[in-house]
Short mmCIF file of C-alpha atoms in Angstrom, two decimals:
data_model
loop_
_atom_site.label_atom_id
_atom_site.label_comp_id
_atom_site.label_asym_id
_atom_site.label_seq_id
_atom_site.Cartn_x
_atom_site.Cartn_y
_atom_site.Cartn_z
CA UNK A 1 0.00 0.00 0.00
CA UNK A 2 1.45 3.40 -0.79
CA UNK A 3 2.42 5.63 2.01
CA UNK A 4 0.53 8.29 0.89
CA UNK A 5 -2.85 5.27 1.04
CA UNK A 6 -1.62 4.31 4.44
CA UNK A 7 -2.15 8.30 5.77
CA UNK A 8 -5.17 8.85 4.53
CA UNK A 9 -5.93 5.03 5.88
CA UNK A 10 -5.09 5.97 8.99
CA UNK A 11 -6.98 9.28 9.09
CA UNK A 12 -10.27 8.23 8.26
CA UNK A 13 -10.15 5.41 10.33
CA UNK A 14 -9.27 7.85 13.70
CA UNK A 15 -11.79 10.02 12.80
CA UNK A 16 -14.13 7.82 12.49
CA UNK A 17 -13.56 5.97 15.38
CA UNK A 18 -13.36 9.12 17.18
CA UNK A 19 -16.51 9.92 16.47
CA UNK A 20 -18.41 7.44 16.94
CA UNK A 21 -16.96 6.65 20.34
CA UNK A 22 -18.33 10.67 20.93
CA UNK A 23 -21.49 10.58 19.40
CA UNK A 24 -22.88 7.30 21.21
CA UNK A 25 -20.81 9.20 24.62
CA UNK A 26 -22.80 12.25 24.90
CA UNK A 27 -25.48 10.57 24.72
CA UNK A 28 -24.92 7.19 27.36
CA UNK A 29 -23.45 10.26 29.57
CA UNK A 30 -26.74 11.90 28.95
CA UNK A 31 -29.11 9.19 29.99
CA UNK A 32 -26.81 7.75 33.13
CA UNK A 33 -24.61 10.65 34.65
CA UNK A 34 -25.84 14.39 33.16
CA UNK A 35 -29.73 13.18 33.79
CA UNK A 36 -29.35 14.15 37.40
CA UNK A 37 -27.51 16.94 37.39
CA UNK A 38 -28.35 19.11 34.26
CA UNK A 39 -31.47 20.28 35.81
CA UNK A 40 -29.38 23.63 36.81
CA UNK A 41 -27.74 23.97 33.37
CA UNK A 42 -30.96 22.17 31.49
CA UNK A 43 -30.51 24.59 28.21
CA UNK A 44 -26.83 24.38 28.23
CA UNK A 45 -26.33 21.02 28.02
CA UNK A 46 -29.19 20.15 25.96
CA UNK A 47 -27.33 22.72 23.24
CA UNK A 48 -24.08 20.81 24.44
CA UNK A 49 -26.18 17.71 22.30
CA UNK A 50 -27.57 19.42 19.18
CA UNK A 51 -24.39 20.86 18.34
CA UNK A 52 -22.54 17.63 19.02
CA UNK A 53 -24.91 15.78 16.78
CA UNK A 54 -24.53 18.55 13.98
CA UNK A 55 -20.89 18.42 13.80
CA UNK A 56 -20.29 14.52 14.81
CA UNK A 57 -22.89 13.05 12.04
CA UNK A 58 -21.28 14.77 9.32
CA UNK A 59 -17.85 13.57 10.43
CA UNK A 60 -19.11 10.23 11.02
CA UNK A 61 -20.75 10.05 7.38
CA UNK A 62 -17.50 11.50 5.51
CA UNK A 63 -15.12 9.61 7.48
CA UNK A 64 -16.60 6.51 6.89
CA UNK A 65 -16.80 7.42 2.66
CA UNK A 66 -13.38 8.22 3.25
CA UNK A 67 -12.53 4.66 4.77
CA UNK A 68 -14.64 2.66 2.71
CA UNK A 69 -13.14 4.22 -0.62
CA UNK A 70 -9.36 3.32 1.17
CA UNK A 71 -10.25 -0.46 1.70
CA UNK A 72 -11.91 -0.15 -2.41
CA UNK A 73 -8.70 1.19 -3.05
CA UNK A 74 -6.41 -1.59 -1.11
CA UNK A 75 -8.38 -4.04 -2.35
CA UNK A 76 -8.08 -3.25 -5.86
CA UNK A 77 -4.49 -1.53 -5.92
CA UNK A 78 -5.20 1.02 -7.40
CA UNK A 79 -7.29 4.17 -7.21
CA UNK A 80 -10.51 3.00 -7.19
CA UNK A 81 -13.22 3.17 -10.16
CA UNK A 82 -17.07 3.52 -9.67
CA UNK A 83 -17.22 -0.04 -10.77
CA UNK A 84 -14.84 -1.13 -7.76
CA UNK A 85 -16.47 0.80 -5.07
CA UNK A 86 -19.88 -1.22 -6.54
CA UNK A 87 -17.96 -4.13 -6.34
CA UNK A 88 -16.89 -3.90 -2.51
CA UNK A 89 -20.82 -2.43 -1.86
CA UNK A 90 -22.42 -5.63 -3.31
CA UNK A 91 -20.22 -8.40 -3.13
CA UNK A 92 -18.05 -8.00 0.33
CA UNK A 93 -18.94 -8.71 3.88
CA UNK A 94 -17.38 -4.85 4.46
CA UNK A 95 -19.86 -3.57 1.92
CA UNK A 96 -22.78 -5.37 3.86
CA UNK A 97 -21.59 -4.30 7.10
CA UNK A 98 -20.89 -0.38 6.03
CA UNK A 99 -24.94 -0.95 4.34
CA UNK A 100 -26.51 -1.74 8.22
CA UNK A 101 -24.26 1.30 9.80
CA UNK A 102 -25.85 3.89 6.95
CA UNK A 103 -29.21 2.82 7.79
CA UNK A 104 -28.82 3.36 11.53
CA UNK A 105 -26.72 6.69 10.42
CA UNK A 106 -29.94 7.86 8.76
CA UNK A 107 -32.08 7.09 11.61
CA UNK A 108 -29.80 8.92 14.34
CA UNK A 109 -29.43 11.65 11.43
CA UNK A 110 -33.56 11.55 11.61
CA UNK A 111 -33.48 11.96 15.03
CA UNK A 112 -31.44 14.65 15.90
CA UNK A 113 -33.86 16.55 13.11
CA UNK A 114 -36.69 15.79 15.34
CA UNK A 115 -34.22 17.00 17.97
CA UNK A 116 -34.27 20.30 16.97
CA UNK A 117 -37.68 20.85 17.18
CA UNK A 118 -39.77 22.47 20.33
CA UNK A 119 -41.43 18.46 21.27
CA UNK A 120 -42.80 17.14 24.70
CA UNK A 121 -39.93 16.88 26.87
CA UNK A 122 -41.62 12.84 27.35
CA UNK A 123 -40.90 13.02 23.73
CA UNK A 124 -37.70 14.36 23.37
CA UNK A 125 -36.55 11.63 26.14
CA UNK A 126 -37.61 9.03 23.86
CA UNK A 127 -35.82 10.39 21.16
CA UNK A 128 -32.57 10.44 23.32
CA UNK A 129 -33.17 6.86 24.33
CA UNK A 130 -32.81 5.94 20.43
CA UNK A 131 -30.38 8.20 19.82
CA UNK A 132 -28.75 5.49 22.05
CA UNK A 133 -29.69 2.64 20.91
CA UNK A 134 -28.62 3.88 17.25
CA UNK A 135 -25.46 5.45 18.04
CA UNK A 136 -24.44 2.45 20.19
CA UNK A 137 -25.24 -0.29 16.79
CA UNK A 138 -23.24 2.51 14.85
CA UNK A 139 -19.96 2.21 17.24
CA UNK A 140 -20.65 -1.63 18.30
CA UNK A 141 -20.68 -2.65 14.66
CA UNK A 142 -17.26 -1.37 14.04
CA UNK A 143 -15.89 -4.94 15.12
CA UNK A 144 -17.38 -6.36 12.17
CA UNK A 145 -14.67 -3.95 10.31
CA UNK A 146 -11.72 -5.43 12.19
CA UNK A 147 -9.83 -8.52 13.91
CA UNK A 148 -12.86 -9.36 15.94
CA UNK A 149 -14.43 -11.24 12.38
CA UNK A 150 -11.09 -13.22 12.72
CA UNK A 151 -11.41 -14.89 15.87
CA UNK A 152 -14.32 -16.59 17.66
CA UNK A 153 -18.07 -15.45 18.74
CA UNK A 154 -16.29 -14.60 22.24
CA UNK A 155 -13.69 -12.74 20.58
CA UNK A 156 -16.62 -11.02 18.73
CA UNK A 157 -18.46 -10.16 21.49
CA UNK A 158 -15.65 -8.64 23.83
CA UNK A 159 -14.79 -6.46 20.66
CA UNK A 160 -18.17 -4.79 20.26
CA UNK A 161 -18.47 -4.69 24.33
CA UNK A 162 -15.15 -3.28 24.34
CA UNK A 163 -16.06 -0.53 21.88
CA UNK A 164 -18.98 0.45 24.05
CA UNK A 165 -17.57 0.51 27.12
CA UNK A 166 -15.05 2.78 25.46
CA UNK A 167 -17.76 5.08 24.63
CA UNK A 168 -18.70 5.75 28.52
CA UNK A 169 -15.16 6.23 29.26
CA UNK A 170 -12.90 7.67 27.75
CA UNK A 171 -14.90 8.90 25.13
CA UNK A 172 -17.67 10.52 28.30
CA UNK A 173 -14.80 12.78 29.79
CA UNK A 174 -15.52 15.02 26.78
CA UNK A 175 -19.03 15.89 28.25
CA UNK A 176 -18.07 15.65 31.19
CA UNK A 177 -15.53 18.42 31.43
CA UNK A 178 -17.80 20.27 29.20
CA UNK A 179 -20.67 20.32 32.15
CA UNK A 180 -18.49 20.28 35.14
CA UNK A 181 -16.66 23.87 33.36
CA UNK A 182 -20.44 25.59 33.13
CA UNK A 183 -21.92 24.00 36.81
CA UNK A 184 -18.55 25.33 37.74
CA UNK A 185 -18.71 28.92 36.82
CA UNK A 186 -19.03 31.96 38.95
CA UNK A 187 -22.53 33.13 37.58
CA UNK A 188 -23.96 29.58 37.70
CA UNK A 189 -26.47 28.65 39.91
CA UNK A 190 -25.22 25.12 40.89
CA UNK A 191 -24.73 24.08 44.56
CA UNK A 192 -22.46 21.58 45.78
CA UNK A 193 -23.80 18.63 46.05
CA UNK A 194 -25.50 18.77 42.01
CA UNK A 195 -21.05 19.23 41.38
CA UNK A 196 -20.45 16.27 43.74
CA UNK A 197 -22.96 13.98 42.67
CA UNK A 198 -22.04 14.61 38.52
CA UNK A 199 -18.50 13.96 39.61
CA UNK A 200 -19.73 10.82 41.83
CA UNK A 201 -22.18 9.34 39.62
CA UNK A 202 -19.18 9.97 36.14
CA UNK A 203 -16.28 8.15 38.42
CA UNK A 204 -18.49 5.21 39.29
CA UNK A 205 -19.35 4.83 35.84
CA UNK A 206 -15.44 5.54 34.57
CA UNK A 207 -14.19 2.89 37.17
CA UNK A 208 -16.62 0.28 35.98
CA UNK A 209 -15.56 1.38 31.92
CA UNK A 210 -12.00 0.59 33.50
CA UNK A 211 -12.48 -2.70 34.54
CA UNK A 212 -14.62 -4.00 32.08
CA UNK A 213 -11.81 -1.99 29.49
CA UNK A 214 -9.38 -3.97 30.95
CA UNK A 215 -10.99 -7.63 30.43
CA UNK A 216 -12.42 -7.59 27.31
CA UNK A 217 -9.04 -5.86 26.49
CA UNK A 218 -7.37 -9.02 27.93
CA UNK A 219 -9.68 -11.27 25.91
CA UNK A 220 -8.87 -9.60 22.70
CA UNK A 221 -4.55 -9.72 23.20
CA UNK A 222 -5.11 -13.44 24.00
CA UNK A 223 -6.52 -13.97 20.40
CA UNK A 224 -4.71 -11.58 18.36
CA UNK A 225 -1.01 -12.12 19.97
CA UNK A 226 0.71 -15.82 20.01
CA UNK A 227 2.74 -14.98 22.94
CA UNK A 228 4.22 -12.25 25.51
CA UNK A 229 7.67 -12.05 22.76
CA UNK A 230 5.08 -11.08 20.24
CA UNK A 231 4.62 -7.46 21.83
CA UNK A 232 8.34 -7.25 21.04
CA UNK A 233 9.26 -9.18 18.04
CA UNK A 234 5.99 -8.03 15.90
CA UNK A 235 4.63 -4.75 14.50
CA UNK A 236 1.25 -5.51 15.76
CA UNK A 237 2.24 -6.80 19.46
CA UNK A 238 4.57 -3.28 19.81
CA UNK A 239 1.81 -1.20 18.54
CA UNK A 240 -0.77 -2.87 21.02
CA UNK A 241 2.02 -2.53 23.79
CA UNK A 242 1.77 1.39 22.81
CA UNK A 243 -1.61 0.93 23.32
CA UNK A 244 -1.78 -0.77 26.90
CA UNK A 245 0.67 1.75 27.80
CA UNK A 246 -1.50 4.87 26.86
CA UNK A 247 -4.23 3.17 28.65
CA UNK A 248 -2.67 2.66 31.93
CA UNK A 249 -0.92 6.38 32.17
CA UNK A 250 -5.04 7.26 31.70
CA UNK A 251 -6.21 5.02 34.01
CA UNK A 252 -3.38 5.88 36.60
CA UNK A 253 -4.67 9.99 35.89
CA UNK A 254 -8.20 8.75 36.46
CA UNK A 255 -7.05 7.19 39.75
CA UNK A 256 -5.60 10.73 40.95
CA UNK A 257 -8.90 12.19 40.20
CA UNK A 258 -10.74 9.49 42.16
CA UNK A 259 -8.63 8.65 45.13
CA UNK A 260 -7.52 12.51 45.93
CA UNK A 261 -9.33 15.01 44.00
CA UNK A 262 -12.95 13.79 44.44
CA UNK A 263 -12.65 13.10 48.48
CA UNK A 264 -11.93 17.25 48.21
CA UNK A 265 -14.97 17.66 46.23
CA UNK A 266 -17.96 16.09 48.05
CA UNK A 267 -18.11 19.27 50.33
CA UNK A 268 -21.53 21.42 49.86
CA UNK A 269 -18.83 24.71 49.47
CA UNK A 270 -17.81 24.72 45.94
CA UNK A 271 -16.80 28.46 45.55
CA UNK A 272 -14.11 27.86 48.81
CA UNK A 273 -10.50 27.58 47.69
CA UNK A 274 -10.18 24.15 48.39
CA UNK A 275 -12.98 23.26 46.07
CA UNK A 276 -11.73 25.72 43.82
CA UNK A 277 -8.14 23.73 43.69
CA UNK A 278 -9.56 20.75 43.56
CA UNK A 279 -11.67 21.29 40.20
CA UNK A 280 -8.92 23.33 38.42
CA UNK A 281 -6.96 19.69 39.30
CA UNK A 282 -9.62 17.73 37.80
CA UNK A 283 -10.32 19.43 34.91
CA UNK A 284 -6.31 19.90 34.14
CA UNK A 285 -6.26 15.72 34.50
CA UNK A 286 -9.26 15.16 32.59
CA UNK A 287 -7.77 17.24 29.28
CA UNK A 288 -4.39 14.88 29.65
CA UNK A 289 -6.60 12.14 29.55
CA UNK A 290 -8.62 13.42 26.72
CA UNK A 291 -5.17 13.91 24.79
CA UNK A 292 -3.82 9.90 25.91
CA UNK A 293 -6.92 9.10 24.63
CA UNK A 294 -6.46 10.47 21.47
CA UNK A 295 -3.45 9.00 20.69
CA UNK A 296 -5.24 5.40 21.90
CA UNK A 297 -7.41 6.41 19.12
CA UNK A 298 -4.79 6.99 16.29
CA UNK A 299 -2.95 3.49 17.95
CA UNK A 300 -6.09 1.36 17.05
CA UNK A 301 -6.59 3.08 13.59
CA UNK A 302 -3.21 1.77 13.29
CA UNK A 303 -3.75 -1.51 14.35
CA UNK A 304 -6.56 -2.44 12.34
CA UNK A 305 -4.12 -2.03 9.38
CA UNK A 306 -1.47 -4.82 10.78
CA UNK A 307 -1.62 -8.35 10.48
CA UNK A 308 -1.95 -10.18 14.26
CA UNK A 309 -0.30 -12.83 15.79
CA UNK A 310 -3.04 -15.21 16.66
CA UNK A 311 -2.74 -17.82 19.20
#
């Protein structure tokens, strides 16, 4: 594949994931952290959504052109011709796989047009709920696109539950941060505990993402790489060492904000300095972890490209 190919390979494939892991995050945040605090910032954070769907679908739709005409392209050699692009649409597992994703695509796209209008908040609720549901089948089925297909129906499964899980956290400390910066702000009306209990109810969820990251991260290595020289002696192995690496400087960051900045936050004072130190900590750690996971991001664009070593 040319090196130029392999870029653009790479791109799409980061972007894409990226945004998907976002798009089904804002709204799993939504639904099981922001539902019980957001009553104070209501209009914020429901603009927080609209304009996240807006920007995120578009990405997600020419992102996913852009991948789908790179595997056309690597599968054919060349620059692909309309007739190849039919070819890998009709008569390729990707092309059937990529055919499912539009069709939830246009549904979430449907949605968040619904979204936009003044509806019933019972209504709009429902229409969240969906927006789960389809922005969850749109991330999940990404293992069809990768190693998972190579393995077994476990290996399968911890792939799409991995992908999911990855959506609550990391992929949730993007609207997190985003809320916690406007319930944190001098002219906002938030008391202490609606700061505590967002920050409570996110690191219960983050430290449950964690573990379950962790196995079905386990479960995956133990299919795709032979043995512990692989992470050294193959491509793959040392780019999913750079991987577990990134992971564990986030999850060690993640720690920090659970073991000693959140004990300083669960008092009902959040305007006293202490409080004050403690946020400007947490929100510091949370934008390193946004940037490790970004690179974690790039690393599995990458990886999808290499060959494994299966067991």
């Amino acid at each position: 594949m040319p090196a130029s190919l392999n870029a653009w390979f790479i791109l799409a494939r980061a972007v894409h994931y990226g945004a998907c892991l976002i798009f089904f995050g804002i709204f799993a945040f939504d639904r099981f952290v922001a539902a019980a605090v957001a009553t104070e910032a209501a209009a914020y954070w429901k603009s927080c959504m609209r304009r996240f769907s807006l920007v995120l679908l578009p990405l997600i739709f020419i992102s996913g052109i852009g991948w789908f005409v790179c595997v056309a392209a690597t599968m054919s050699g060349q620059s692909p011709e309309m007739e190849t692009l039919k070819s890998v649409w009709t008569q390729t597992q990707f092309g059937d796989v990529w055919k499912t994703r539009w069709i939830f695509w246009f549904a979430a796209s449907a949605a968040a047009i619904c979204q936009s209008f003044e509806l019933p908040a019972s209504f709009q609720k429902i229409l969240i709920w969906l927006q789960l549901v389809f922005s969850g089948v749109i991330l999940g089925s990404l293992a069809w696109t990768g190693h998972g297909l190579e393995g077994s129906a476990g290996h399968l499964i911890a792939d799409v539950l991995h992908l999911l899980v990855a959506g609550f956290w990391p992929a949730g400390l993007l609207p997190f941060t985003l809320l916690l910066r406007k319930l944190v702000q001098p002219s906002a009306i938030a008391s202490g505990d609606s700061i505590s209990t967002l920050i409570r109810r996110f690191s219960a969820w983050s430290l449950a993402s964690v573990v379950l990251l962790a196995a079905t991260g386990f479960v995956n290595s133990w299919f795709l790489v032979g043995s512990l020289s692989d992470f050294i002696d193959h491509p793959y192995g040392r780019w999913l060492l750079a991987k577990i690496i990134l992971f564990v400087f986030t999850v060690v960051l993640g720690a920090v904000n659970l073991l000693r900045l959140k004990p300083r936050l669960t008092m009902k004072t959040p305007n006293s300095p202490a409080a004050a130190a403690a946020i400007s900590g947490l929100q510091l750690n949370v934008r390193c972890e946004l940037f490790l996971s970004t690179l974690i991001i790039i690393v599995v664009a990458i990886l999808g490209m290499l060959p494994p070593t299966f067991r």
